[in-house]
Coordinates of N, CA and C in Angstrom, one line a residue:
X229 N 12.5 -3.9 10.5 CA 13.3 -3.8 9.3 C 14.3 -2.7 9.4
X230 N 15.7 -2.7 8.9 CA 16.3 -1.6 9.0 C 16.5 -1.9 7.4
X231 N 16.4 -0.4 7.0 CA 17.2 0.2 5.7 C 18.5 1.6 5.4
X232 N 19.2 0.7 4.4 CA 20.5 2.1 4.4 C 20.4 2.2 3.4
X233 N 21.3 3.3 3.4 CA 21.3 4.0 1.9 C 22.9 4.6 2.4
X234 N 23.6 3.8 1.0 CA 25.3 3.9 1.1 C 25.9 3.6 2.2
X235 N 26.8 5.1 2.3 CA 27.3 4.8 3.8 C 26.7 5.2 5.2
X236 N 24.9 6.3 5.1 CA 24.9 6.9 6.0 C 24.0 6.1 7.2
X237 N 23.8 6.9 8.2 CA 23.2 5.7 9.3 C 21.5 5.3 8.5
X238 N 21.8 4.0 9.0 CA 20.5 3.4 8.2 C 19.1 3.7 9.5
X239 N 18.1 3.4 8.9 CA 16.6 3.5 9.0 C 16.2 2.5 9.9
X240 N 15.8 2.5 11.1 CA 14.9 1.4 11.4 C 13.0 1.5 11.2
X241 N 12.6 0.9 10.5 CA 11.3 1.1 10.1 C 10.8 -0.1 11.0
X242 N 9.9 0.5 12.3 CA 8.9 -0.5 13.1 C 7.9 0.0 12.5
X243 N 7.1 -0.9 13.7 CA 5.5 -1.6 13.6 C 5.2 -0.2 14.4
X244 N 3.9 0.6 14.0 CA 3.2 1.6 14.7 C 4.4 3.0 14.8
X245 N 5.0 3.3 13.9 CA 5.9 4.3 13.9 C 5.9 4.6 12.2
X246 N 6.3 6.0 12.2 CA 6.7 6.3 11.0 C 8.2 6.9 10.8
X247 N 8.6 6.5 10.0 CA 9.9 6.8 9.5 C 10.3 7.3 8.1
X248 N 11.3 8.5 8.4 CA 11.4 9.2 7.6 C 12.3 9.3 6.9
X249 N 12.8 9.8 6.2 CA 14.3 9.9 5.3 C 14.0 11.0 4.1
X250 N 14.8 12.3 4.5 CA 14.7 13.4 4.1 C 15.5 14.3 3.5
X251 N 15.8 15.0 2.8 CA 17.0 15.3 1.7 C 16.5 16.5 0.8
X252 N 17.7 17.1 1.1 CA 16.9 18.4 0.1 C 18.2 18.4 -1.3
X253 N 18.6 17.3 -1.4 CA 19.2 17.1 -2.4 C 18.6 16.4 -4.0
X254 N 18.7 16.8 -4.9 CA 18.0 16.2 -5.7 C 18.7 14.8 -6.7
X255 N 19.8 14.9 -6.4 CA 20.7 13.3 -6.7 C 20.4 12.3 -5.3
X256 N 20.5 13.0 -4.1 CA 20.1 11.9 -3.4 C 18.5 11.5 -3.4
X257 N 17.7 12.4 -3.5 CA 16.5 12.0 -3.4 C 16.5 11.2 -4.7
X258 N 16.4 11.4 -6.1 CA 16.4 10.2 -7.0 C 17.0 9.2 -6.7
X259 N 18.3 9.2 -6.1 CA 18.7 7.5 -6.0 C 18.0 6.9 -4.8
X260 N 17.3 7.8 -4.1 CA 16.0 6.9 -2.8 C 15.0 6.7 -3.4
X261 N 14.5 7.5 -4.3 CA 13.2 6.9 -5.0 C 13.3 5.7 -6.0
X262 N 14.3 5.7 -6.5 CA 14.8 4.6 -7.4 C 14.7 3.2 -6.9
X263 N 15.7 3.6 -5.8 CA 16.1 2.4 -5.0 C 14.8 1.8 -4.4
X264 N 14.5 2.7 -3.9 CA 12.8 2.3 -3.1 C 11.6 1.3 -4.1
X265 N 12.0 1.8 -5.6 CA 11.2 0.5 -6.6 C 12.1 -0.2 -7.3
X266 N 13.5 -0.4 -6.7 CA 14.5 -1.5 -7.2 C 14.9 -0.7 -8.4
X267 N 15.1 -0.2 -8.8 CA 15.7 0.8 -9.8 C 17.5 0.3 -9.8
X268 N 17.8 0.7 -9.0 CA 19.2 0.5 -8.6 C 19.7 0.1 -7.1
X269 N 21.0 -0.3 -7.4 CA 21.1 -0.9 -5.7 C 21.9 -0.2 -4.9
X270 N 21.7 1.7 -4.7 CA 22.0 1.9 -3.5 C 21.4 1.7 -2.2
X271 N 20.0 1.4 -2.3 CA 19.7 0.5 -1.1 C 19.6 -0.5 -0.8
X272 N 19.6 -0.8 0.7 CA 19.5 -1.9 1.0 C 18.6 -1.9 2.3
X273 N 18.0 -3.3 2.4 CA 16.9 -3.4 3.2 C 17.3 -5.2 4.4
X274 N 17.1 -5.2 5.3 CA 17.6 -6.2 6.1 C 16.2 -6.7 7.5
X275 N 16.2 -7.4 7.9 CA 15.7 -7.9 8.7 C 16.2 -7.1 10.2
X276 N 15.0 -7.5 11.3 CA 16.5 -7.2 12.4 C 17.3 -8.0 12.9
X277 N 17.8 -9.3 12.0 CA 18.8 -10.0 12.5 C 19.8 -9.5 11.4
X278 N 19.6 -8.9 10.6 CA 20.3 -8.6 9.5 C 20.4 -9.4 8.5
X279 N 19.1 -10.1 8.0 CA 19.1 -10.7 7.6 C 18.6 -10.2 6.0
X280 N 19.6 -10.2 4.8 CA 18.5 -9.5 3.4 C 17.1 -10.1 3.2
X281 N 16.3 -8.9 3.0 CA 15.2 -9.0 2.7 C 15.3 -8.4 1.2
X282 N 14.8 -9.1 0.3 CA 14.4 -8.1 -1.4 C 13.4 -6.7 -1.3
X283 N 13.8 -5.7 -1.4 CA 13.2 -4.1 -1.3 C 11.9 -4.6 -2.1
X284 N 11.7 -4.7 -3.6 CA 10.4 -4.9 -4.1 C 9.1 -5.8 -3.6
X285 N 9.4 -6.8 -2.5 CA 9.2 -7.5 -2.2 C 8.0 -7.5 -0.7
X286 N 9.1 -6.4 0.3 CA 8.7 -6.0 0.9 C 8.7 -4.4 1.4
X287 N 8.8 -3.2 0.7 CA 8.8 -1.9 0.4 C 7.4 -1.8 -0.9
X288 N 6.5 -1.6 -0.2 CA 5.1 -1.1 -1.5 C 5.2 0.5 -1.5
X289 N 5.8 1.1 -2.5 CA 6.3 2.4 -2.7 C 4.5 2.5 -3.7
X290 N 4.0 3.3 -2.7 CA 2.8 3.3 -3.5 C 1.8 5.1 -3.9
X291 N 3.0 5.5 -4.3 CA 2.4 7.1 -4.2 C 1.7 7.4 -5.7
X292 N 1.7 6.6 -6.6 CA 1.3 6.4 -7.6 C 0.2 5.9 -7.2
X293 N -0.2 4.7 -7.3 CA -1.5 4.4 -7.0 C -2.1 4.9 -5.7
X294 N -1.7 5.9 -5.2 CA -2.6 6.5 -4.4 C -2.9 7.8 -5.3
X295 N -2.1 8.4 -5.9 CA -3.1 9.6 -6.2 C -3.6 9.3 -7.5
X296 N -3.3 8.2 -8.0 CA -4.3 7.9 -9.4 C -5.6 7.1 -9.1
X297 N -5.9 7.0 -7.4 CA -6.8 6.1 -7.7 C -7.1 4.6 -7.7
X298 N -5.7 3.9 -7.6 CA -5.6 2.9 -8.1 C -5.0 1.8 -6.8
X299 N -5.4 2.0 -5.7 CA -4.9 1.3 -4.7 C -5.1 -0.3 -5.0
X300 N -7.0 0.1 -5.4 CA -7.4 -1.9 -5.3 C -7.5 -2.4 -6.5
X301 N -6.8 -1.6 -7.3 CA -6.2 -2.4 -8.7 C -4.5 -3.3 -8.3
X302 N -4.3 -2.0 -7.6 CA -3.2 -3.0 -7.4 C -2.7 -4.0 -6.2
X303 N -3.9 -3.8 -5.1 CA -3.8 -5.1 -4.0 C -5.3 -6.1 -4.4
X304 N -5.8 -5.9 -5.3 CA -7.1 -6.5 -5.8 C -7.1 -7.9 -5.2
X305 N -6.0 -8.6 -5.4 CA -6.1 -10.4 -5.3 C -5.9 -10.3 -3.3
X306 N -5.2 -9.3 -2.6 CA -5.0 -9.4 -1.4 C -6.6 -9.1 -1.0
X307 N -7.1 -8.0 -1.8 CA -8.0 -7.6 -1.4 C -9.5 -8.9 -1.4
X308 N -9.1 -9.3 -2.4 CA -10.8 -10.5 -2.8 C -9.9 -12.0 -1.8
X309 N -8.6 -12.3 -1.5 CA -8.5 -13.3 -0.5 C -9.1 -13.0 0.8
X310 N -9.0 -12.3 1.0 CA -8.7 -11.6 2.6 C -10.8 -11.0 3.0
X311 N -11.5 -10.7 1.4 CA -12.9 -10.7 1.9 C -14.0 -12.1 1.8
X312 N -12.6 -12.9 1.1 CA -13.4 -14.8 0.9 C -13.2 -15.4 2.4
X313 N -11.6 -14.9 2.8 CA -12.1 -15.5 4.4 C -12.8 -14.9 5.3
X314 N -12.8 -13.8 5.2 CA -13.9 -13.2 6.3 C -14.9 -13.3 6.1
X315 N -15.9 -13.9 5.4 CA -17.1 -14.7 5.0 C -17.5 -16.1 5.8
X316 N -18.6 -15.4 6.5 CA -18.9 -16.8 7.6 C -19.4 -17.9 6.4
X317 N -19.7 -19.3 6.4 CA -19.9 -19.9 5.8 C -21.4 -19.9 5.1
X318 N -22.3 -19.1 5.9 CA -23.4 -19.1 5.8 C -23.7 -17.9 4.2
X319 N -22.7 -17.0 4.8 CA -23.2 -16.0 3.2 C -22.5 -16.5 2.4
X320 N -21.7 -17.4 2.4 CA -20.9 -18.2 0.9 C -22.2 -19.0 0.7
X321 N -22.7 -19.8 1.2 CA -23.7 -20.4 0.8 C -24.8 -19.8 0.6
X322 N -25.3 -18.7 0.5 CA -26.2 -17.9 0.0 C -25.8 -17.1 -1.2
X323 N -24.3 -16.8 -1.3 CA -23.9 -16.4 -2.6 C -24.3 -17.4 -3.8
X324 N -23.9 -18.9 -2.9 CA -23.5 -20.0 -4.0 C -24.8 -19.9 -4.5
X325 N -26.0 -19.8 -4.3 CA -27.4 -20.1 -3.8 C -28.4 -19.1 -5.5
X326 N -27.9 -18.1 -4.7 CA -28.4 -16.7 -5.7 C -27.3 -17.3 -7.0
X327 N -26.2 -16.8 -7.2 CA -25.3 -17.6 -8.4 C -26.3 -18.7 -9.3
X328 N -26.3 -20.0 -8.6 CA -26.9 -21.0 -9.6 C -28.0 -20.9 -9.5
X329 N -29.0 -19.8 -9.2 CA -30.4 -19.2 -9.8 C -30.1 -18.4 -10.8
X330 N -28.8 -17.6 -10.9 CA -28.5 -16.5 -12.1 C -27.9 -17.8 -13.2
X331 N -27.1 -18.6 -12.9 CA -26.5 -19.9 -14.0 C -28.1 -20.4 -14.8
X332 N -29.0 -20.8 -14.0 CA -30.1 -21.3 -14.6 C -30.7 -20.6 -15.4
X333 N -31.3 -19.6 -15.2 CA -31.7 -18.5 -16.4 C -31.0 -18.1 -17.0
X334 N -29.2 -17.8 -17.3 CA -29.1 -18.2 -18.2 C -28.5 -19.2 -18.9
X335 N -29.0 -20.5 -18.4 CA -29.1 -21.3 -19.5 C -29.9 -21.9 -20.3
X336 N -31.0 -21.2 -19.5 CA -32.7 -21.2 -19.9 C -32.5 -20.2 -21.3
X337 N -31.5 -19.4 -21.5 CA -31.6 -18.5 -22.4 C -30.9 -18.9 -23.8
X338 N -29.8 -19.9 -23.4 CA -29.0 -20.4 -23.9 C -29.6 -21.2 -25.2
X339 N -30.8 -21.9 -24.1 CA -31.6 -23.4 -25.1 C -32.3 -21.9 -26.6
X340 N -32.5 -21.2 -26.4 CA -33.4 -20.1 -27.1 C -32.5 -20.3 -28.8
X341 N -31.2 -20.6 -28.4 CA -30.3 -20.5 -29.5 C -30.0 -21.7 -30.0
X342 N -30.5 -22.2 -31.2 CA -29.8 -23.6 -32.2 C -28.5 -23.8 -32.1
X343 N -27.8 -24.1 -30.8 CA -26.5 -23.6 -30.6 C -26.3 -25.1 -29.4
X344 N -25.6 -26.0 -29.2 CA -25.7 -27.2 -28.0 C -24.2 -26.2 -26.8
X345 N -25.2 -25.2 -26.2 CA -24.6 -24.3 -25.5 C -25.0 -24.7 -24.0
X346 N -23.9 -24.8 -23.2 CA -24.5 -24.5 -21.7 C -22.9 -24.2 -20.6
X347 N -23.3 -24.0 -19.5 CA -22.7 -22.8 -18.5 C -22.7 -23.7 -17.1
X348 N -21.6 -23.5 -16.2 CA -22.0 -24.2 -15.1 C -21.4 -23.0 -14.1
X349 N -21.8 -23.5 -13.2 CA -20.9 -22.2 -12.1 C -20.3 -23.1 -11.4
X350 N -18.7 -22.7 -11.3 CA -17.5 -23.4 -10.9 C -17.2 -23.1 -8.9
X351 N -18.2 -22.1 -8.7 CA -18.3 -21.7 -7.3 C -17.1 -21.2 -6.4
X352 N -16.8 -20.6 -7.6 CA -14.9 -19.9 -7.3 C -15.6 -18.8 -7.1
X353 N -15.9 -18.6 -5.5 CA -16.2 -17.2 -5.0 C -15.0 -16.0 -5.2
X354 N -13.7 -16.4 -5.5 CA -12.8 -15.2 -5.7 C -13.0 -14.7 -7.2
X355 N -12.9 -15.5 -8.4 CA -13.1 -15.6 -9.6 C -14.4 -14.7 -9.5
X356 N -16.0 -14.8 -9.1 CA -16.8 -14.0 -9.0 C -16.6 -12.4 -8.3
X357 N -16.0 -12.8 -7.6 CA -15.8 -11.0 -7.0 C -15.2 -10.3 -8.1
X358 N -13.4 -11.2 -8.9 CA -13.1 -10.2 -9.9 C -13.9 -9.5 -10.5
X359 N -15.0 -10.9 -11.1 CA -15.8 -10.1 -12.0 C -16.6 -9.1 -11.8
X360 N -16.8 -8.8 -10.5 CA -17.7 -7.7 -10.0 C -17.1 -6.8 -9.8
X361 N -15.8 -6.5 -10.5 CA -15.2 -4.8 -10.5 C -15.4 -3.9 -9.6
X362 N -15.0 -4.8 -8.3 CA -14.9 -4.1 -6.7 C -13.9 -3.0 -6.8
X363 N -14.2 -1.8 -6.7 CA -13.2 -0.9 -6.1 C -13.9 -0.2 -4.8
X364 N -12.8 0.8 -4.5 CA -12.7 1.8 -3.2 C -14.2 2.6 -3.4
X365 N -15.0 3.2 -2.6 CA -15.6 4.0 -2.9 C -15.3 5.6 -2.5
X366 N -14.1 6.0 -3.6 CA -14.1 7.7 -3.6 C -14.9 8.2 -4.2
X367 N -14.5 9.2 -3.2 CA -16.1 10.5 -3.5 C -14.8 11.9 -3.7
X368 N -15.5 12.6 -4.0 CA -14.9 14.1 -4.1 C -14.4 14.7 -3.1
X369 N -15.0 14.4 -2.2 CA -14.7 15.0 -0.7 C -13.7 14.3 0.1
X370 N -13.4 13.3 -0.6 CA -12.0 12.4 0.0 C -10.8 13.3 0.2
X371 N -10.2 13.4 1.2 CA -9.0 13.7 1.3 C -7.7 12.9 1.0
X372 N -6.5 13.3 0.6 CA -5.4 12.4 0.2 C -5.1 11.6 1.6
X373 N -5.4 12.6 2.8 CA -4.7 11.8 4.3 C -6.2 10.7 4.4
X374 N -7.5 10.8 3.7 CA -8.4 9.5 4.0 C -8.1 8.5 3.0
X375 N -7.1 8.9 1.7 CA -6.7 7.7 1.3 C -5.2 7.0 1.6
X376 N -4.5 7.9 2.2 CA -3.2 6.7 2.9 C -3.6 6.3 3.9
X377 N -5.1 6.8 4.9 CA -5.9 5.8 5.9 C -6.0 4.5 5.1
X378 N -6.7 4.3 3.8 CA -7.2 3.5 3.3 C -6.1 2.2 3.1
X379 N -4.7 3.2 2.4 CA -3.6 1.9 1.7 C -3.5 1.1 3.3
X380 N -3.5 2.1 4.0 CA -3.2 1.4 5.5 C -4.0 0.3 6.2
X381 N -5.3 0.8 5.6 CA -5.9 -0.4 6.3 C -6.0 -1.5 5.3
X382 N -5.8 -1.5 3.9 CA -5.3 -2.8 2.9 C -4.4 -3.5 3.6
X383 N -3.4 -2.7 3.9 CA -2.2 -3.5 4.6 C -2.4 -4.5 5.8
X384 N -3.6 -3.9 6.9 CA -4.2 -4.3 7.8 C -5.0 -5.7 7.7
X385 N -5.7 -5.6 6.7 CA -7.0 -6.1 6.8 C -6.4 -7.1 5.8
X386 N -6.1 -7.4 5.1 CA -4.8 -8.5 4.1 C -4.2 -9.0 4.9
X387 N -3.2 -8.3 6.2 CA -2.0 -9.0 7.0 C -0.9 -9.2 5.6
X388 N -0.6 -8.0 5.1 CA 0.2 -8.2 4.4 C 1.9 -7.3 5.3
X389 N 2.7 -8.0 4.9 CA 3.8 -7.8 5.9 C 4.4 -6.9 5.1
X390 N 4.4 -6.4 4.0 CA 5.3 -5.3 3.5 C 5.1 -3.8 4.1
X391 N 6.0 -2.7 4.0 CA 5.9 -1.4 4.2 C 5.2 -1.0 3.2
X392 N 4.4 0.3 3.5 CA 3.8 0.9 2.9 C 4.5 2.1 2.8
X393 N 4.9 2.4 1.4 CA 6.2 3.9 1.7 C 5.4 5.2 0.6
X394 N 5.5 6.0 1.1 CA 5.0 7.2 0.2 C 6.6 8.1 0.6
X395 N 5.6 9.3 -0.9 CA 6.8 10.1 -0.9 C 6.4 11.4 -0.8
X396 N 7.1 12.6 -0.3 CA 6.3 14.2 -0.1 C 4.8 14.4 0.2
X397 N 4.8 13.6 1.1 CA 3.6 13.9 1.6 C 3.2 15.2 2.7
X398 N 4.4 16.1 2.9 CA 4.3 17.4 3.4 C 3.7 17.6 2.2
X399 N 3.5 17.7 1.3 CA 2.8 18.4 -0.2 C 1.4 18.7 0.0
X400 N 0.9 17.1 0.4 CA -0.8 17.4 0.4 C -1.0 17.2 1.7
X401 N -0.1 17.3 3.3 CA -1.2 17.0 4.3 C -0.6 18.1 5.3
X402 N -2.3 18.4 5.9 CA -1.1 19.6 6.7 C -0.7 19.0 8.4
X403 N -0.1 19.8 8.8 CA 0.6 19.7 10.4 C -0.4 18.8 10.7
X404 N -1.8 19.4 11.3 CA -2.7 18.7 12.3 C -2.8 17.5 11.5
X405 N -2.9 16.8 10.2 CA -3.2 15.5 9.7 C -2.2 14.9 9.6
X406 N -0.9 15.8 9.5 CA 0.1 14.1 9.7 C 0.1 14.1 11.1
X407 N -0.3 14.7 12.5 CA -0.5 14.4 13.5 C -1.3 13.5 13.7
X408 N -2.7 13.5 13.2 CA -3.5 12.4 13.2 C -3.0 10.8 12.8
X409 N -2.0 11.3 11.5 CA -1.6 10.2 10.4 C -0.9 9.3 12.1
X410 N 0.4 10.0 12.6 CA 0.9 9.2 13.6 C -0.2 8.3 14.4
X411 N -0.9 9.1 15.3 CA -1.5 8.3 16.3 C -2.5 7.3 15.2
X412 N -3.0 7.4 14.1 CA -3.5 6.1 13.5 C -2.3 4.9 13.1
X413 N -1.5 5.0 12.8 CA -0.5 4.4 12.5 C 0.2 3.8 13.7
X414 N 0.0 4.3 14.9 CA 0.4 3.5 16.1 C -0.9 2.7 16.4
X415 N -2.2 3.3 16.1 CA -3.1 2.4 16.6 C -3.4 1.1 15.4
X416 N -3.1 1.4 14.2 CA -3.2 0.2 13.9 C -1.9 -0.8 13.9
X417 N -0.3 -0.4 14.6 CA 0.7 -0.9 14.9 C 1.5 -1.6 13.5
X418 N 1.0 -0.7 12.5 CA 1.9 -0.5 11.4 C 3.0 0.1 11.2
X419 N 3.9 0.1 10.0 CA 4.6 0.7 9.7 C 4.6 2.0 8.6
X420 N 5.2 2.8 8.7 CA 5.2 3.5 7.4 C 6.4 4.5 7.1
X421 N 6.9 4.4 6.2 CA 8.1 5.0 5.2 C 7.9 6.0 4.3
X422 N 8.5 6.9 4.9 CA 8.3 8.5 4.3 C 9.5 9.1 3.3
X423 N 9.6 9.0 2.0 CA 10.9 10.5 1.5 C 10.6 11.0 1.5
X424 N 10.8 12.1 1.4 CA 10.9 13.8 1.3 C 11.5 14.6 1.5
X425 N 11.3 15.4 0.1 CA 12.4 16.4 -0.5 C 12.1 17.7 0.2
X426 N 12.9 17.8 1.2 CA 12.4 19.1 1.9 C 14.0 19.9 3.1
X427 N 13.7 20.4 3.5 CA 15.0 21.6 4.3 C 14.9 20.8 5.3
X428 N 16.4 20.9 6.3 CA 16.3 20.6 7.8 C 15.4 21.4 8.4
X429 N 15.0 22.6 8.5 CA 14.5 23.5 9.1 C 12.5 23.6 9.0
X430 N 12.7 22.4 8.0 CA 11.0 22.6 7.6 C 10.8 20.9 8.5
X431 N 11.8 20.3 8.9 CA 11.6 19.1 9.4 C 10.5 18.7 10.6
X432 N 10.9 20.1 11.4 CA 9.6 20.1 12.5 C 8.3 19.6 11.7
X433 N 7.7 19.6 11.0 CA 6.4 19.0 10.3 C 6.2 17.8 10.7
X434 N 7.7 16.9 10.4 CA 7.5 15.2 11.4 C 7.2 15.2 12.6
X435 N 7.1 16.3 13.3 CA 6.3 15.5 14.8 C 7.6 15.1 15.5
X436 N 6.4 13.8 15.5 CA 7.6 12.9 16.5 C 7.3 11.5 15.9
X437 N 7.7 11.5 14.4 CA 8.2 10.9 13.5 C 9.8 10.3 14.0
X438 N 10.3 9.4 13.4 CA 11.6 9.0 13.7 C 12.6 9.1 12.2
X439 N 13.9 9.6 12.1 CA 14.4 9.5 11.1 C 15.8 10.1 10.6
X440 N 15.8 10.6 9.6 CA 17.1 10.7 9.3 C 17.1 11.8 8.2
X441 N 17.9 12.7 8.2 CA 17.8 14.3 7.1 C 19.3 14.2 6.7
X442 N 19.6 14.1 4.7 CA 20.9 14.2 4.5 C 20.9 15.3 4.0
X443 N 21.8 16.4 4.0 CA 21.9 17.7 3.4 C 22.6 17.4 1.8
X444 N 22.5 18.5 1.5 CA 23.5 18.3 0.5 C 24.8 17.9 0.4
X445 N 25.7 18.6 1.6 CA 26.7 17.7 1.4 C 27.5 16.7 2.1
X446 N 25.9 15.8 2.1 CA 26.0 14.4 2.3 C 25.9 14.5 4.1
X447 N 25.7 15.0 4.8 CA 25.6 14.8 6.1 C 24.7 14.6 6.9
X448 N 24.6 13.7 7.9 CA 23.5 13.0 8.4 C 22.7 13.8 9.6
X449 N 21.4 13.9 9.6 CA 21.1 14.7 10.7 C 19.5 13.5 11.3
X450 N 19.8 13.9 12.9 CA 18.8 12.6 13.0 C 18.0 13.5 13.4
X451 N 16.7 12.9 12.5 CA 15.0 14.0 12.9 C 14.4 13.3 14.6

């Protein structure tokens, strides 16, 4: 995918690289965060035939639901498709199995009430998982670089084709873990999309990240 922003050289965001877009300007960094959740249309996002792609569609600007916690609230249905097919047939049938022993008692419970009540189980294994209020399991000792492991491996383990974009993540990770962050991100041959509000000179922090630094007045520097 390549993405630009106005007139300056645009972004190529591959598979197993990270890419950056950096700005120590505070009008330009709002109109990239903006644009990044469709806010406004100084970006733009294209295929590599140049073909438009819709930013909200395929850009998951997800730095909110990462530090709130809320990753598998908000890929939940990717998340409960993607654990119905990786289910050999045999533990579906053992689900179904246990289920209409829990359906029976309670409708054994049901007859208790002067009431012409009864329950069937519809064997919508997805419909069941909602109800089992699947989340992540964080602990305290989680680090923020083991939960953009995690958005990443949602991304993975779904086969969902959108970017995964955070923002100022120099904030919470240091040198040696966005070094780590790279080589996981090449090994799982993803993508990932970085802003940050930060100096040319603090840029060394990306490694060997790929990308793009606008200064303030407006000039392009390639990281």
């Amino acid at each position: 995918m390549i993405l630009s922003y106005k007139s300056h050289q645009p972004i190529e965001i591959k598979s197993g690289k990270i890419s950056v877009i950096g700005t120590n300007s505070p009008e330009i960094y709002t109109e990239l965060i903006n644009g990044l959740q469709d806010f406004n249309d100084e970006l733009t996002l294209t295929d590599d035939v140049y073909q438009s792609l819709e930013i909200k569609k395929f850009i998951d600007f997800d730095s909110v639901a990462l530090l709130t916690h809320k990753l598998l609230e908000k890929y939940s249905k990717d998340v409960i498709n993607a654990v119905v097919k990786s289910m050999t047939e045999e533990s579906q049938n053992r689900v179904n199995d246990e289920i209409r022993q829990l359906y029976s008692v309670l409708q054994e419970a049901l007859f208790m009430t002067d009431l012409p009540l009864e329950i069937q189980y519809d064997g919508e294994l997805k419909r069941l998982l909602s109800y089992c209020h699947m989340k992540l399991a964080f602990n305290n000792s989680m680090k923020p670089y083991d939960i953009i492991i995690n958005d990443l491996k949602i991304h993975l383990e779904c086969d969902l084709k959108s970017v995964v974009c955070l923002n100022n993540v120099a904030n919470y990770l240091s040198k040696a873990e966005f070094g780590d962050l790279l080589v996981e991100v090449q090994a799982m041959n993803l993508p990932l999309l970085l802003v940050e509000f930060t100096e040319l000179k603090q840029c060394d922090f990306y490694q060997n990240a790929e990308g793009l630094f606008i200064d303030q007045d407006f000039v392009d520097w390639k990281l």
